Coordinates of C-alpha atoms in Angstrom, one line a residue:
Chain A
M1 CA 0.0 0.0 0.0
A2 CA 1.8 3.1 -1.2
G3 CA 1.1 6.6 0.0
A4 CA 0.7 7.9 3.4
G5 CA -2.8 6.4 4.2
G6 CA -1.8 3.7 6.5
G7 CA -1.4 4.0 10.2
G8 CA 1.9 3.8 12.0
N9 CA 1.3 0.2 13.0
D10 CA -0.3 -1.1 9.9
I11 CA 2.9 -0.3 8.1
Q12 CA 5.8 -2.5 8.6
W13 CA 9.0 -0.4 8.7
C14 CA 12.1 -1.8 7.1
F15 CA 15.6 -0.9 7.2
S16 CA 16.7 0.7 3.9
Q17 CA 20.1 2.7 4.2
V18 CA 22.5 3.9 6.8
K19 CA 24.9 6.8 6.2
G20 CA 27.9 7.7 8.3
A21 CA 31.0 6.1 10.1
V22 CA 30.6 2.9 12.0
D23 CA 33.2 3.7 14.7
D24 CA 32.1 4.5 18.2
D25 CA 34.5 7.2 18.6
V26 CA 32.4 10.1 17.4
A27 CA 34.2 13.4 16.4
E28 CA 32.2 16.4 17.6
A29 CA 32.0 17.7 14.0
D30 CA 30.1 14.7 12.9
I31 CA 27.3 15.1 15.3
I32 CA 24.1 15.5 13.2
S33 CA 22.3 18.5 14.3
T34 CA 19.3 18.8 11.6
V35 CA 17.5 16.5 9.1
E36 CA 15.0 17.9 6.5
F37 CA 13.2 16.6 3.4
N38 CA 12.5 19.1 0.6
H39 CA 9.0 19.7 -0.5
S40 CA 8.9 17.0 -3.0
G41 CA 10.9 14.5 -0.9
E42 CA 13.4 14.0 -3.6
L43 CA 16.1 15.7 -1.6
L44 CA 17.1 15.0 2.0
A45 CA 19.6 17.5 3.8
T46 CA 21.5 17.1 7.0
G47 CA 23.4 19.6 9.0
D48 CA 26.1 18.8 11.5
K49 CA 28.0 20.3 14.2
G50 CA 31.0 21.0 12.0
G51 CA 28.9 23.5 9.9
R52 CA 28.6 21.1 6.9
V53 CA 25.5 20.2 4.8
V54 CA 25.1 17.0 3.0
I55 CA 22.3 16.6 0.5
F56 CA 21.0 13.2 -0.6
Q57 CA 19.0 12.7 -3.7
Q58 CA 16.4 9.9 -4.1
E59 CA 17.1 7.8 -7.2
Q60 CA 14.2 7.8 -9.6
E61 CA 13.5 4.2 -10.3
N62 CA 10.9 2.4 -12.1
K63 CA 8.6 1.8 -9.1
I64 CA 6.5 -1.0 -10.5
Q65 CA 9.4 -3.3 -11.0
S66 CA 11.5 -2.4 -8.0
L67 CA 11.2 -4.1 -4.6
S68 CA 11.8 -0.8 -2.8
R69 CA 11.5 2.8 -3.3
G70 CA 14.6 4.8 -4.6
E71 CA 17.7 4.9 -2.6
Y72 CA 19.2 8.2 -1.3
N73 CA 22.7 9.0 -2.5
V74 CA 25.0 11.9 -2.0
Y75 CA 24.1 14.8 -4.3
S76 CA 25.9 17.8 -2.8
T77 CA 27.9 18.5 0.2
F78 CA 29.4 21.9 1.1
Q79 CA 30.7 23.8 4.3
S80 CA 27.7 26.2 5.1
H81 CA 29.2 27.9 8.3
E82 CA 32.5 28.4 9.8
P83 CA 33.4 29.0 13.5
E84 CA 33.6 32.7 14.3
F85 CA 34.7 34.8 17.2
D86 CA 32.3 37.5 18.5
Y87 CA 35.0 40.1 19.4
L88 CA 32.7 42.2 21.5
K89 CA 31.6 39.5 23.9
S90 CA 34.7 37.3 23.6
L91 CA 32.5 34.4 22.8
E92 CA 32.8 31.6 20.2
I93 CA 30.1 31.4 17.7
E94 CA 29.7 27.8 16.9
E95 CA 29.5 26.7 13.3
K96 CA 26.8 24.1 14.2
I97 CA 23.9 24.1 11.8
N98 CA 20.8 24.5 13.9
K99 CA 18.2 24.2 11.2
I100 CA 17.8 23.7 7.5
R101 CA 14.6 24.6 5.8
W102 CA 14.1 24.2 2.0
L103 CA 12.4 26.8 0.0
P104 CA 9.6 25.7 -2.4
Q105 CA 11.0 25.1 -5.8
K106 CA 10.5 28.0 -8.3
N107 CA 13.0 26.9 -11.1
A108 CA 15.5 24.4 -12.0
A109 CA 17.7 25.2 -9.0
Q110 CA 17.0 24.2 -5.4
F111 CA 17.3 26.8 -2.5
L112 CA 17.7 26.2 1.2
L113 CA 18.1 28.2 4.1
S114 CA 20.7 27.0 6.9
T115 CA 21.4 28.7 10.1
N116 CA 23.9 28.7 13.0
D117 CA 23.6 30.7 16.1
K118 CA 24.0 33.9 14.4
T119 CA 23.8 33.9 10.6
I120 CA 21.3 32.6 8.2
K121 CA 22.5 31.8 4.7
L122 CA 20.6 31.1 1.5
W123 CA 22.2 28.5 -0.7
K124 CA 21.5 27.8 -4.2
I125 CA 22.1 24.2 -5.4
S126 CA 22.1 23.9 -9.1
E127 CA 23.1 21.3 -11.6
R128 CA 25.3 21.7 -14.6
D129 CA 25.3 18.9 -17.3
K130 CA 26.3 20.8 -20.1
R131 CA 29.3 23.1 -21.2
P132 CA 29.9 25.3 -24.2
E133 CA 32.6 24.2 -26.4
G134 CA 34.2 25.9 -29.5
Y135 CA 34.9 29.3 -28.3
N136 CA 36.6 31.7 -30.9
L137 CA 38.8 33.5 -28.5
K138 CA 39.6 30.8 -25.9
E139 CA 41.3 27.5 -26.4
E140 CA 39.5 24.5 -25.0
D141 CA 41.9 24.6 -21.9
G142 CA 41.0 28.2 -21.2
R143 CA 43.9 30.0 -22.5
Y144 CA 43.2 32.9 -24.6
R145 CA 44.0 33.0 -28.2
D146 CA 45.7 35.9 -29.9
P147 CA 42.9 37.6 -31.9
S148 CA 45.0 38.1 -34.9
T149 CA 45.4 34.3 -35.3
V150 CA 41.6 34.0 -35.8
T151 CA 40.8 33.4 -39.4
T152 CA 37.3 31.8 -39.1
L153 CA 34.5 32.1 -36.9
R154 CA 32.2 29.4 -35.5
V155 CA 29.3 29.3 -33.1
P156 CA 30.1 27.7 -29.6
V157 CA 27.9 24.7 -29.0
L158 CA 26.6 23.1 -25.7
R159 CA 27.9 19.6 -25.2
P160 CA 26.9 17.2 -22.5
M161 CA 29.3 16.8 -19.5
D162 CA 29.4 14.8 -16.4
L163 CA 26.7 16.0 -13.8
M164 CA 28.1 18.6 -11.5
V165 CA 26.2 19.9 -8.7
E166 CA 27.2 23.3 -7.4
A167 CA 26.2 24.9 -4.2
S168 CA 26.7 28.8 -3.8
P169 CA 25.9 30.9 -1.1
R170 CA 23.4 33.6 -2.6
R171 CA 22.5 35.6 0.5
I172 CA 24.0 36.1 3.9
F173 CA 21.7 37.3 6.5
A174 CA 23.8 38.4 9.3
N175 CA 24.0 40.6 12.4
A176 CA 20.3 40.6 13.3
H177 CA 20.4 38.4 16.4
T178 CA 21.9 39.1 19.7
Y179 CA 20.8 35.7 21.2
H180 CA 21.1 32.3 19.7
I181 CA 18.9 31.4 16.7
N182 CA 16.8 28.4 17.2
S183 CA 14.4 28.4 14.4
I184 CA 13.9 29.4 10.8
S185 CA 10.7 29.1 8.9
S186 CA 9.9 30.0 5.3
N187 CA 6.8 31.7 4.6
S188 CA 4.0 30.5 2.2
D189 CA 4.2 33.8 0.4
Y190 CA 7.4 32.5 -1.1
E191 CA 9.1 35.9 -0.4
T192 CA 9.8 36.1 3.3
Y193 CA 10.9 33.9 6.2
L194 CA 11.4 34.3 9.9
S195 CA 14.2 33.6 12.2
A196 CA 13.7 33.3 16.1
D197 CA 16.3 33.5 18.9
D198 CA 15.7 33.1 22.6
L199 CA 14.0 36.6 22.9
R200 CA 13.3 37.9 19.5
I201 CA 11.8 36.9 16.2
N202 CA 12.7 38.7 12.9
L203 CA 11.1 38.8 9.5
W204 CA 13.3 38.8 6.5
H205 CA 12.8 39.2 2.8
L206 CA 14.7 36.7 0.9
E207 CA 16.1 39.3 -1.4
I208 CA 17.1 41.8 1.3
T209 CA 20.1 41.1 3.6
D210 CA 20.7 44.4 5.1
R211 CA 17.4 44.9 6.9
S212 CA 15.0 42.7 8.8
F213 CA 11.8 43.5 10.8
N214 CA 11.6 42.6 14.4
I215 CA 8.1 41.1 14.8
V216 CA 8.4 39.7 18.4
D217 CA 10.5 41.0 21.3
I218 CA 10.0 39.3 24.7
K219 CA 13.1 40.9 26.4
P220 CA 12.1 42.3 29.7
A221 CA 13.4 45.9 30.4
N222 CA 15.2 44.5 33.4
M223 CA 16.8 41.2 32.7
E224 CA 16.4 40.1 36.2
E225 CA 12.7 39.7 35.4
L226 CA 13.4 37.2 32.6
T227 CA 10.9 34.3 33.0
E228 CA 10.8 32.6 29.8
V229 CA 12.4 32.3 26.5
I230 CA 11.3 31.6 22.9
T231 CA 12.1 27.9 22.0
A232 CA 10.8 27.4 18.5
A233 CA 8.8 29.2 15.9
E234 CA 7.1 28.3 12.5
F235 CA 5.0 30.1 9.9
H236 CA 1.5 28.6 9.1
P237 CA 1.7 26.5 5.9
N238 CA -1.2 28.4 4.2
S239 CA -1.7 31.6 6.0
C240 CA 1.2 33.9 5.2
N241 CA 0.1 36.3 8.1
T242 CA 0.2 33.7 10.9
F243 CA 3.0 32.2 12.8
V244 CA 3.4 30.5 16.3
Y245 CA 6.2 30.5 18.7
S246 CA 6.6 28.2 21.7
S247 CA 8.3 29.0 25.1
S248 CA 10.3 27.4 27.9
K249 CA 7.2 27.6 30.1
G250 CA 5.1 25.2 27.8
T251 CA 2.9 27.9 26.1
I252 CA 2.4 28.5 22.3
R253 CA 1.4 31.9 21.0
L254 CA -0.2 32.4 17.7
C255 CA 0.4 35.9 16.1
D256 CA -1.2 37.6 13.3
M257 CA 0.9 40.0 11.5
R258 CA -2.0 41.9 10.2
A259 CA -2.9 43.1 13.7
S260 CA 0.1 45.1 14.3
A261 CA 3.8 45.6 13.2
L262 CA 5.1 44.3 16.4
C263 CA 3.3 41.0 17.4
D264 CA 4.1 41.2 21.2
R265 CA 0.5 40.6 21.9
H266 CA -0.6 37.3 20.8
S267 CA -3.9 36.6 18.9
K268 CA -4.2 33.1 20.7
L269 CA -2.4 31.6 23.6
F270 CA -2.3 27.8 23.9
E271 CA -1.6 26.5 27.3
E272 CA -2.8 23.4 29.1
P273 CA -3.8 24.2 32.8
E274 CA -1.6 22.5 35.2
D275 CA -2.8 20.8 38.5
P276 CA -0.9 22.9 41.0
S277 CA -0.8 19.9 43.5
N278 CA 1.3 18.2 40.9
R279 CA 3.8 20.9 40.6
S280 CA 7.5 20.0 41.4
F281 CA 10.9 21.5 40.8
F282 CA 11.0 19.8 37.4
S283 CA 7.6 20.8 36.2
E284 CA 8.7 23.9 34.3
I285 CA 11.8 22.3 32.9
I286 CA 9.8 19.4 31.5
S287 CA 7.1 21.5 30.2
S288 CA 9.6 23.6 28.0
I289 CA 8.5 23.0 24.4
S290 CA 11.5 21.9 22.4
D291 CA 9.7 21.8 18.8
V292 CA 6.5 23.0 17.3
K293 CA 5.3 21.9 14.0
F294 CA 2.1 22.7 12.1
S295 CA 0.2 19.8 10.3
H296 CA 0.3 19.9 6.6
S297 CA -3.4 20.8 6.5
G298 CA -2.7 23.9 8.9
R299 CA -5.6 22.9 11.1
Y300 CA -3.4 21.4 13.9
M301 CA 0.0 22.0 15.4
M302 CA 2.0 19.5 17.4
T303 CA 4.4 20.4 20.3
R304 CA 7.1 18.3 21.8
D305 CA 8.0 18.7 25.5
Y306 CA 10.4 16.4 27.6
L307 CA 7.8 13.5 28.1
S308 CA 5.1 14.0 25.7
V309 CA 3.9 15.0 22.1
K310 CA 0.6 17.2 22.1
I311 CA -1.5 17.9 19.3
W312 CA -3.5 21.2 19.4
D313 CA -6.6 22.2 17.4
L314 CA -5.9 25.9 16.3
N315 CA -9.4 26.6 17.2
M316 CA -9.0 25.5 20.9
E317 CA -6.6 27.2 23.2
N318 CA -7.3 25.9 26.6
R319 CA -6.0 22.3 26.1
P320 CA -4.4 20.0 23.4
V321 CA -6.9 17.6 21.7
E322 CA -4.3 14.8 21.8
T323 CA -1.4 13.9 24.1
Y324 CA 0.9 10.9 23.6
Q325 CA 3.3 9.9 26.2
V326 CA 6.7 9.3 24.7
H327 CA 8.7 7.8 27.5
E328 CA 6.6 8.2 30.7
Y329 CA 9.0 5.7 32.6
L330 CA 11.5 8.6 32.8
R331 CA 9.5 10.5 35.1
S332 CA 10.7 8.6 38.1
K333 CA 14.3 9.3 36.7
L334 CA 14.1 13.1 36.7
C335 CA 16.8 13.5 39.4
S336 CA 19.5 11.6 37.5
L337 CA 18.4 13.1 34.2
Y338 CA 18.8 16.7 35.7
E339 CA 22.1 15.8 37.0
N340 CA 23.4 14.6 33.6
D341 CA 21.7 17.4 31.8
C342 CA 19.6 15.0 29.8
I343 CA 16.5 16.7 31.0
F344 CA 17.5 19.6 28.7
D345 CA 17.6 17.6 25.6
K346 CA 15.6 19.2 22.8
F347 CA 13.7 16.4 20.9
E348 CA 12.1 17.3 17.5
C349 CA 8.8 15.9 16.3
C350 CA 7.3 15.5 12.7
W351 CA 4.1 14.7 10.9
N352 CA 3.5 12.1 8.1
G353 CA 2.3 13.4 4.7
S354 CA -1.4 12.8 5.6
D355 CA -1.2 14.1 9.2
S356 CA -2.3 10.7 10.4
V357 CA 0.8 9.6 12.1
V358 CA 3.4 11.6 14.2
M359 CA 6.9 10.7 15.1
T360 CA 9.4 11.6 17.7
G361 CA 12.8 10.3 19.1
S362 CA 14.0 9.1 22.4
Y363 CA 16.8 7.5 24.1
N364 CA 18.8 4.3 23.4
N365 CA 18.3 5.1 19.6
F366 CA 14.7 4.5 20.0
F367 CA 12.0 6.4 18.2
R368 CA 8.3 6.3 18.5
M369 CA 5.3 6.8 16.3
F370 CA 1.7 7.5 17.3
D371 CA -1.2 6.8 14.9
R372 CA -3.8 9.4 15.6
N373 CA -6.7 7.2 14.0
T374 CA -6.0 4.0 15.5
K375 CA -4.5 5.3 18.7
R376 CA -1.8 2.7 18.5
D377 CA 1.9 3.4 19.1
I378 CA 5.1 1.7 18.3
T379 CA 8.7 1.9 19.5
L380 CA 11.5 1.1 16.9
E381 CA 15.2 1.3 17.1
A382 CA 17.8 2.7 14.8
S383 CA 20.5 0.2 15.0
R384 CA 23.1 -1.5 12.7
E385 CA 22.0 -4.8 14.0
N386 CA 19.2 -4.8 11.4
N387 CA 21.3 -3.9 8.5
K388 CA 19.9 -5.9 5.8
P389 CA 17.7 -4.0 3.4
R390 CA 14.1 -4.8 3.7
T391 CA 14.6 -6.4 7.1
V392 CA 11.4 -5.6 9.0
L393 CA 12.0 -3.7 12.2
K394 CA 11.1 -5.4 15.4
P395 CA 9.1 -3.4 17.8
R396 CA 10.9 -2.6 21.0
K397 CA 9.5 -2.2 24.6
V398 CA 10.8 -0.6 27.6
C399 CA 10.0 -2.3 30.9
A400 CA 9.4 0.4 33.6
S401 CA 9.5 -1.6 36.7
G402 CA 8.9 -5.0 38.0
K403 CA 9.6 -8.3 36.1
R404 CA 11.2 -7.7 32.8
K405 CA 9.9 -9.8 30.1
K406 CA 12.1 -11.4 27.3
D407 CA 13.1 -8.9 24.7
E408 CA 12.2 -5.9 26.9
I409 CA 14.7 -3.4 28.0
S410 CA 14.8 -2.2 31.6
V411 CA 14.9 1.7 32.2
D412 CA 18.1 1.4 33.8
S413 CA 19.7 -0.3 30.8
L414 CA 18.9 2.6 28.4
D415 CA 21.8 4.4 26.9
F416 CA 21.1 8.1 27.4
N417 CA 24.0 9.1 25.1
K418 CA 22.3 7.5 22.4
K419 CA 19.5 10.1 21.5
I420 CA 17.4 10.5 18.6
L421 CA 16.8 14.2 18.5
H422 CA 16.2 14.8 14.8
T423 CA 13.8 12.8 12.6
A424 CA 12.1 13.7 9.2
W425 CA 9.2 12.1 7.3
H426 CA 9.0 12.1 3.5
P427 CA 6.0 14.6 2.6
K428 CA 4.5 12.0 0.2
E429 CA 5.6 8.6 0.9
N430 CA 6.4 6.3 3.9
I431 CA 10.1 6.9 4.0
I432 CA 11.5 8.4 7.2
A433 CA 15.1 9.7 8.1
V434 CA 16.2 9.1 11.6
A435 CA 19.4 10.7 12.9
T436 CA 21.4 9.1 15.6
T437 CA 24.4 10.8 17.1
N438 CA 26.4 10.6 13.8
N439 CA 24.5 8.2 11.6
L440 CA 21.5 8.8 9.3
Y441 CA 19.2 6.0 9.0
I442 CA 16.5 5.7 6.1
F443 CA 13.6 3.3 6.8
Q444 CA 10.8 2.5 4.3
D445 CA 7.5 0.7 4.7
K446 CA 7.5 -2.7 3.3
V447 CA 6.5 -2.9 -0.4
N448 CA 4.7 -6.2 -1.1
Chain B
M1 CA 3.5 29.6 42.2
S2 CA 6.7 28.9 44.0
E3 CA 6.7 26.4 46.7
K4 CA 8.8 26.1 49.9
L5 CA 9.9 22.6 49.9
G6 CA 13.0 22.9 52.0
T7 CA 13.4 21.1 55.3
D8 CA 12.4 24.5 57.1
S9 CA 8.8 24.4 55.9
R10 CA 8.4 20.8 56.7
C11 CA 9.3 21.1 60.3
E12 CA 6.5 23.5 60.6
Q13 CA 3.9 21.1 59.5
T14 CA 1.6 19.2 61.9
G15 CA 1.9 15.5 62.1
D16 CA -1.0 14.9 59.7
E17 CA 0.3 17.2 57.1
K18 CA 3.7 15.5 57.4
Q19 CA 2.2 12.1 56.6
D20 CA 0.2 13.6 53.7
T21 CA 3.4 15.2 52.1
Q22 CA 5.0 11.9 52.2
E23 CA 2.3 10.1 50.7
K24 CA 2.1 12.6 48.0
E25 CA 5.8 12.1 47.4
A26 CA 5.4 8.4 47.0
V27 CA 2.3 8.8 44.7
I28 CA 3.9 11.5 42.5
P29 CA 7.2 10.3 41.1
E30 CA 8.3 13.8 40.2
R31 CA 8.1 14.8 43.8
A32 CA 10.1 11.8 44.9
E33 CA 12.7 12.8 42.4
E34 CA 12.6 16.4 43.7
A35 CA 13.2 15.1 47.2
K36 CA 16.2 13.1 45.9
L37 CA 17.5 16.1 44.3
K38 CA 17.1 18.3 47.3
A39 CA 18.7 15.7 49.4
K40 CA 21.8 16.0 47.2
Y41 CA 21.9 19.6 46.6
P42 CA 20.4 21.5 49.6
N43 CA 21.5 24.8 48.2
L44 CA 19.6 24.4 45.1
G45 CA 17.6 27.5 44.3
Q46 CA 13.8 27.4 44.6
K47 CA 12.9 28.5 41.2
P48 CA 14.4 26.3 38.6
G49 CA 13.1 28.3 35.6
G50 CA 14.1 31.5 37.4
S51 CA 16.2 34.1 35.8
D52 CA 19.7 32.6 36.7
F53 CA 19.0 29.5 34.9
L54 CA 17.6 31.3 31.9
M55 CA 20.5 33.7 31.8
K56 CA 22.9 31.0 31.7
R57 CA 21.0 29.6 28.7
L58 CA 21.3 33.0 27.0
Q59 CA 24.9 33.0 27.4
K60 CA 25.9 29.5 26.0
G61 CA 29.2 29.2 24.4
Q62 CA 32.6 29.2 25.7
K63 CA 34.1 32.6 26.7
Y64 CA 37.7 33.3 25.9
F65 CA 39.9 36.2 27.1
D66 CA 40.3 37.7 23.7
S67 CA 40.6 36.6 20.1
G68 CA 44.3 35.5 20.5
D69 CA 43.2 33.3 23.3
Y70 CA 40.5 31.8 20.9
N71 CA 42.9 31.2 18.1
M72 CA 45.5 29.6 20.2
A73 CA 42.8 27.3 21.7
K74 CA 41.6 26.4 18.3
A75 CA 45.1 25.7 17.1
K76 CA 45.8 23.5 20.1
M77 CA 42.8 21.4 19.2
K78 CA 43.7 21.2 15.5
N79 CA 47.2 20.6 15.6
K80 CA 48.8 18.4 18.2
Q81 CA 52.1 20.1 17.7
L82 CA 52.7 23.7 18.1
P83 CA 55.9 25.2 17.0
S84 CA 58.1 24.9 20.1
T85 CA 59.3 28.2 21.5
G86 CA 60.1 26.7 25.0
P87 CA 58.7 24.5 27.7
D88 CA 55.7 27.1 28.2
N89 CA 54.6 27.0 24.5
N90 CA 51.5 25.2 25.2
L91 CA 50.0 27.9 27.6
V92 CA 47.5 29.8 25.8
T93 CA 47.3 33.1 27.4
G94 CA 49.6 35.4 29.3
D95 CA 52.9 33.7 29.1
H96 CA 54.1 34.6 25.6
I97 CA 53.0 36.9 23.0
P98 CA 52.0 35.0 19.8
T99 CA 54.0 35.6 16.7
P100 CA 52.7 35.1 13.3
Q101 CA 54.4 31.8 13.1
D102 CA 52.4 30.6 16.3
L103 CA 49.0 31.4 14.9
P104 CA 47.4 28.6 13.0
P105 CA 47.3 28.7 9.2
R106 CA 43.8 29.5 7.7
K107 CA 41.8 26.2 7.7
S108 CA 43.0 24.8 4.4
S109 CA 41.3 21.7 3.1
L110 CA 37.8 20.9 3.7
V111 CA 37.3 17.8 5.8
T112 CA 34.3 16.0 4.2
S113 CA 31.4 14.8 6.3
K114 CA 31.5 11.1 6.8
L115 CA 27.8 11.0 5.7
A116 CA 29.1 11.6 2.3
G117 CA 31.7 8.9 2.5

């Protein structure tokens, strides 16, 4: 059954490919920091801590005859950002790519936005498969000919050459963020995009690099009064005037740019009321939203906090319509997770193409899928043990307490260094990209 | 919204309330975890999401004394051997003035990502 109609558990997920080094000794630069499919799903981009971008392209195969969908092979790779030094503050500016967002395709070239903590860059990725030959004034090797030696004229012709994929930075959007950029989001108007840091959100025009509009500013006049920061922001997929931003206190604000130039006052505030008797030292930390994503339809949005995934109906602000527990067994481990800083891990989440299934990562290289229709969920593992193509992945189970059944893993055996923070789902097909620390796994649903 | 959960406030409770709190701690795993944390770090601030914590978050990133310090630190990471000028040549700041020879050359060849390998 092709297409995204099936539920997360009617689908059998199979290993397809794994990219990256096998060795356990991971260099910091190789840590994957973002994964993103483009709008057609043909291209898959990854960014890493070393500031590099690698783009994979899906092979276009004859799908009727093949046993699987096309494989993803390296298409282009380039150094997007370099480490810099902020002379004013004597702080290092990391080259780590925080986010990559593809622009919708307008012509033969592909465009993506990539950002580190301070600077956003627009990259053009274009193909060259022809080159002109037969110049009059140049030799084939490029040397110029003496014009006096030219006795006849010819028209240069385009001849095929080996495909060359070039990446060039077309725009550099710099110096607009005092704090660290956590999100970028392209607008459905195809002209603008937003960038968000801890305290401010800016609106840019793709053509203009020396100016940006500040549309949200939550910096208090007195920094001692700081109580929350912006954790993620995204434009609505269809309404070019609407965007949302999430906070470290677990709230989401929806803003309408038609209402005012500075959107400090939200149009809607999404917040789930908390039972005050349940409050603890950890409550605020685990309620901090690490990711917010609109559904493709634009009717819903999904948020990820430390222990759960919540689906919100944009028409209802007072509570989410669905809540899925990702790893509830960690609630009784919060003390150690605070001590080893894992409680601050920022997990992302994503929708499938039809908005019927959502996916997010966990520890021990586990990732979880929740089917919104059947209400069933599944836990799978990204591991090189299931390495043969078309091997169906076996569901995993964590045993919270008590007797551990065969094939279950106890909470205490989980490896908290193996985190899956970044996952992506192909916009049209059941193909997913799952990033472990330094490897990229591609899984597909079983075809026949 | 802040609660006093230190040992001080507990001593003020009556016997009944004390038992209540203990029961609640057992029932709510978060509270039990909080008790564990407080036991280990009695000086922990009451407001975890408070301004100190957020300020630290805003200021993430390693601070260096100046750009020379930064460049020397980068060089130490990249090149295992710095040109030796004496026994102190690996000290990054203060002990010797960097000469052009000490500073690392501009990052030359691109190290390709292993994902593309």
